[in-house]
Amino acid sequence: MTEAAFLLGSIAYGEADRIVTLYTRGLGKVSAIARAAQKSRRRFGAALSLFVVGEAALAERRGGDLHVLERFDARRDFTRLGDDIVKMAHASYATELLRELTVPRHPDAALFDLTVAMYEALAAGAPRADRLRAFELRLLDEIGLRPVLDRCVACGTEALGAGAKVDAHRGGALCGACGLRAIGPPLQPAVAARLAELQRGELPAADAEIEATRAVVHAFVLSHLRQPLRSLEFIQKLRHA
């Protein structure tokens, strides 16, 4: 079978093979063994690199979880993102987040398209923190973890009021009354409105409320991760996330 795919990660296996994790449009996240990938330029060349979108020829192995990757042909190459440290960091974070928050063999074409659209946007213009927030929120939405930000998850009121906070473990906002003893980040009305725009897929004209929106969204994202992401730590050090 042939699937549109891009690389999520790979590790060396033995002297010549590689185990690769791909996100495919029709199969979702799959792992495959790429025979002689460390030596064969004919079948793989430089195509098995991060930020390359291509066509993966996959064969199922009887009685095994791994596919066999027979070929990977590049169709769109975004590896030039590596020439800009911030663009590379944003693209790496989007890729790593997709890898960590999705389950194997659960196809979602919208997630495939979302990540490719992120690569396209980074290739076309400057990296933007609010685009990362939009990506994070859309990803959470697609995998069934959409944060509830328009009402209190404890009492249901839509009037969040002063003192509203985020409770990542409950999956949403707490009104001022319910959030009195909560320890999550504050949720100001302007931040809630900005995040609502991003949840609807509306990218604002310019970055706004960057620090506050980051704290809110990352509270949700980090609550679903088993371990810290190196790419996220890196862009936080760059102060461009």
Coordinates of N, CA, C and O in Angstrom, one line a residue, residues 31-109:
S31 N 4.5 2.5 12.9 CA 5.9 2.2 12.9 C 6.3 1.2 11.9 O 5.5 0.3 11.5
A32 N 7.5 1.4 11.3 CA 7.9 0.5 10.3 C 9.4 0.3 10.3 O 10.2 1.2 10.8
I33 N 9.9 -0.8 9.8 CA 11.3 -1.0 9.7 C 11.8 -0.7 8.3 O 11.1 -1.1 7.3
A34 N 12.8 0.2 8.2 CA 13.3 0.6 6.9 C 14.6 -0.2 6.7 O 15.7 0.2 7.3
R35 N 14.6 -1.3 5.9 CA 15.8 -2.1 5.7 C 16.9 -1.3 5.0 O 16.6 -0.7 4.0
A36 N 18.1 -1.4 5.5 CA 19.3 -0.8 5.0 C 19.1 0.7 4.8 O 19.8 1.3 3.9
A37 N 18.3 1.4 5.6 CA 18.0 2.8 5.4 C 19.3 3.6 5.7 O 19.4 4.7 5.3
Q38 N 20.2 3.0 6.5 CA 21.4 3.8 6.8 C 22.4 3.7 5.7 O 23.4 4.4 5.7
K39 N 22.1 2.8 4.7 CA 23.1 2.6 3.6 C 22.5 2.9 2.3 O 23.2 3.3 1.3
S40 N 21.2 2.6 2.1 CA 20.6 2.7 0.8 C 20.2 4.1 0.4 O 19.2 4.7 1.0
R41 N 20.8 4.7 -0.5 CA 20.4 6.0 -1.1 C 19.4 5.9 -2.1 O 18.6 6.8 -2.4
R42 N 19.3 4.7 -2.8 CA 18.3 4.5 -3.9 C 16.9 4.6 -3.4 O 16.0 5.2 -4.0
R43 N 16.6 3.8 -2.3 CA 15.2 3.7 -1.9 C 14.8 4.9 -1.0 O 13.6 5.2 -1.0
F44 N 15.7 5.5 -0.2 CA 15.3 6.5 0.7 C 16.0 7.8 0.5 O 15.4 8.9 0.7
G45 N 17.3 7.7 0.2 CA 18.1 9.0 0.1 C 17.9 9.9 1.3 O 18.0 9.4 2.4
A46 N 17.7 11.2 1.1 CA 17.5 12.1 2.2 C 16.0 12.3 2.5 O 15.7 13.2 3.3
A47 N 15.2 11.5 1.8 CA 13.7 11.7 2.0 C 13.3 11.4 3.4 O 12.3 12.0 3.9
L48 N 13.9 10.5 4.1 CA 13.5 10.1 5.5 C 14.1 11.1 6.5 O 15.0 10.7 7.3
S49 N 13.7 12.3 6.3 CA 14.1 13.4 7.2 C 12.9 14.1 7.8 O 11.8 14.0 7.2
L50 N 13.0 14.7 8.9 CA 11.9 15.5 9.4 C 11.6 16.6 8.5 O 12.4 17.1 7.7
F51 N 10.3 16.9 8.4 CA 9.7 18.0 7.6 C 9.7 17.7 6.1 O 9.6 18.6 5.3
V52 N 9.8 16.4 5.8 CA 9.6 16.0 4.4 C 8.3 15.2 4.3 O 8.0 14.3 5.0
V53 N 7.4 15.7 3.4 CA 6.1 15.0 3.1 C 6.3 14.2 1.9 O 6.8 14.7 0.8
G54 N 5.9 12.9 1.9 CA 6.1 12.1 0.7 C 5.1 11.0 0.6 O 4.1 11.0 1.3
E55 N 5.5 10.0 -0.2 CA 4.7 8.8 -0.4 C 5.4 7.6 0.2 O 6.6 7.3 -0.3
A56 N 4.8 6.9 1.1 CA 5.5 5.8 1.8 C 4.8 4.5 1.2 O 3.6 4.3 1.3
A57 N 5.7 3.6 0.7 CA 5.2 2.3 0.3 C 5.4 1.4 1.4 O 6.6 1.1 1.9
L58 N 4.3 0.9 2.0 CA 4.3 0.1 3.2 C 3.8 -1.3 3.0 O 2.8 -1.5 2.2
A59 N 4.4 -2.3 3.6 CA 3.9 -3.6 3.5 C 3.7 -4.1 5.0 O 4.6 -3.9 5.8
E60 N 2.6 -4.8 5.2 CA 2.3 -5.3 6.6 C 3.1 -6.6 6.8 O 3.3 -7.4 5.8
R61 N 3.6 -6.8 8.0 CA 4.4 -8.0 8.3 C 3.4 -8.9 9.1 O 2.7 -8.5 10.0
R62 N 3.3 -10.2 8.6 CA 2.4 -11.1 9.2 C 2.9 -11.4 10.7 O 4.0 -11.7 11.0
G63 N 1.9 -11.2 11.6 CA 2.2 -11.5 13.0 C 3.0 -10.5 13.7 O 3.5 -10.7 14.8
G64 N 3.2 -9.3 13.1 CA 4.1 -8.3 13.8 C 3.4 -6.9 13.8 O 2.5 -6.6 13.0
D65 N 3.8 -6.0 14.7 CA 3.2 -4.7 14.8 C 3.9 -3.8 13.8 O 3.3 -2.8 13.4
L66 N 5.1 -4.1 13.4 CA 5.8 -3.2 12.5 C 5.5 -3.5 11.0 O 5.3 -4.6 10.6
H67 N 5.3 -2.4 10.3 CA 5.2 -2.5 8.8 C 6.6 -2.6 8.3 O 7.6 -2.4 9.0
V68 N 6.8 -2.9 7.0 CA 8.0 -2.7 6.3 C 7.9 -1.5 5.4 O 7.0 -1.5 4.6
L69 N 8.8 -0.6 5.5 CA 8.9 0.6 4.6 C 9.7 0.2 3.5 O 11.0 0.1 3.6
E70 N 9.1 0.0 2.3 CA 9.8 -0.4 1.1 C 10.4 0.8 0.4 O 11.5 0.6 -0.2
R71 N 9.7 1.9 0.3 CA 10.3 3.1 -0.3 C 9.6 4.3 0.4 O 8.6 4.2 1.0
F72 N 10.3 5.4 0.3 CA 9.7 6.7 0.7 C 10.2 7.7 -0.3 O 11.4 8.0 -0.4
D73 N 9.2 8.2 -1.1 CA 9.5 9.2 -2.1 C 9.0 10.6 -1.7 O 7.9 10.8 -1.4
A74 N 10.0 11.5 -1.6 CA 9.6 12.9 -1.2 C 8.7 13.6 -2.3 O 9.0 13.5 -3.5
R75 N 7.7 14.3 -1.8 CA 6.9 15.1 -2.6 C 7.0 16.6 -2.3 O 6.9 17.4 -3.2
R76 N 7.1 16.9 -1.0 CA 7.3 18.3 -0.6 C 8.4 18.3 0.5 O 8.3 17.6 1.5
D77 N 9.3 19.2 0.3 CA 10.5 19.2 1.2 C 10.5 20.5 2.0 O 10.7 21.6 1.4
F78 N 10.3 20.4 3.3 CA 10.4 21.6 4.1 C 11.6 21.7 5.0 O 11.6 22.3 6.0
T79 N 12.7 20.9 4.6 CA 13.8 20.9 5.5 C 14.6 22.2 5.6 O 15.4 22.4 6.5
R80 N 14.3 23.1 4.7 CA 14.9 24.5 4.8 C 14.4 25.2 6.0 O 15.0 26.2 6.4
L81 N 13.4 24.7 6.7 CA 13.0 25.3 8.0 C 14.1 25.2 9.0 O 14.2 26.0 9.9
G82 N 15.0 24.3 8.8 CA 16.2 24.1 9.6 C 17.2 25.3 9.5 O 18.1 25.4 10.4
D83 N 17.0 26.1 8.5 CA 17.9 27.3 8.3 C 17.6 28.4 9.3 O 18.4 29.3 9.5
D84 N 16.4 28.4 9.9 CA 15.9 29.4 10.8 C 15.7 28.7 12.1 O 14.8 27.8 12.2
I85 N 16.4 29.0 13.2 CA 16.3 28.3 14.4 C 14.9 28.3 15.1 O 14.4 27.3 15.7
V86 N 14.2 29.4 14.9 CA 12.9 29.5 15.5 C 11.8 28.7 14.7 O 11.0 28.0 15.2
K87 N 11.9 28.8 13.4 CA 11.0 28.0 12.5 C 11.3 26.6 12.8 O 10.3 25.8 12.9
M88 N 12.5 26.2 12.9 CA 12.8 24.7 13.1 C 12.2 24.3 14.5 O 11.7 23.2 14.6
A89 N 12.3 25.2 15.5 CA 11.8 24.9 16.8 C 10.3 24.7 16.8 O 9.8 23.8 17.4
H90 N 9.6 25.6 16.1 CA 8.2 25.5 16.0 C 7.7 24.2 15.2 O 6.8 23.5 15.7
A91 N 8.4 23.9 14.1 CA 8.1 22.7 13.4 C 8.4 21.5 14.2 O 7.6 20.5 14.1
S92 N 9.5 21.5 14.9 CA 9.8 20.3 15.7 C 8.8 20.1 16.8 O 8.4 18.9 17.1
Y93 N 8.4 21.2 17.4 CA 7.4 21.1 18.5 C 6.1 20.5 18.0 O 5.5 19.6 18.6
A94 N 5.6 21.0 16.8 CA 4.4 20.5 16.3 C 4.5 19.0 15.9 O 3.6 18.2 16.2
T95 N 5.6 18.6 15.4 CA 5.8 17.2 15.1 C 5.9 16.3 16.3 O 5.3 15.3 16.4
E96 N 6.6 16.8 17.3 CA 6.8 16.0 18.5 C 5.5 15.9 19.3 O 5.1 14.9 19.8
L97 N 4.7 17.0 19.3 CA 3.4 17.0 20.0 C 2.5 16.0 19.3 O 1.7 15.2 20.0
L98 N 2.4 16.0 18.0 CA 1.6 15.0 17.2 C 2.0 13.6 17.6 O 1.2 12.7 17.8
R99 N 3.3 13.3 17.6 CA 3.8 12.0 17.9 C 3.4 11.5 19.3 O 3.0 10.4 19.5
E100 N 3.5 12.4 20.3 CA 3.2 12.1 21.7 C 1.8 12.0 22.1 O 1.4 11.2 23.0
L101 N 0.9 12.7 21.4 CA -0.5 12.8 21.8 C -1.4 11.9 20.9 O -2.6 11.9 21.2
T102 N -0.9 11.3 19.9 CA -1.8 10.4 19.1 C -1.5 8.9 19.4 O -0.4 8.6 19.8
V103 N -2.5 8.1 19.1 CA -2.3 6.7 19.3 C -2.1 6.0 18.0 O -2.5 6.5 16.9
P104 N -1.4 4.9 18.0 CA -1.1 4.2 16.7 C -2.3 3.7 16.0 O -3.3 3.4 16.6
R105 N -2.2 3.7 14.7 CA -3.2 3.2 13.8 C -4.6 3.8 14.0 O -5.6 3.0 14.0
H106 N -4.7 5.0 14.3 CA -6.0 5.7 14.4 C -6.0 6.9 13.4 O -5.5 8.0 13.7
P107 N -6.4 6.6 12.2 CA -6.3 7.6 11.1 C -7.1 8.9 11.4 O -8.2 8.8 11.9
D108 N -6.5 10.0 11.1 CA -7.2 11.3 11.2 C -6.5 12.2 10.1 O -5.5 12.8 10.3
A109 N -7.2 12.3 9.0 CA -6.7 13.1 7.9 C -6.6 14.6 8.2 O -5.7 15.3 7.8

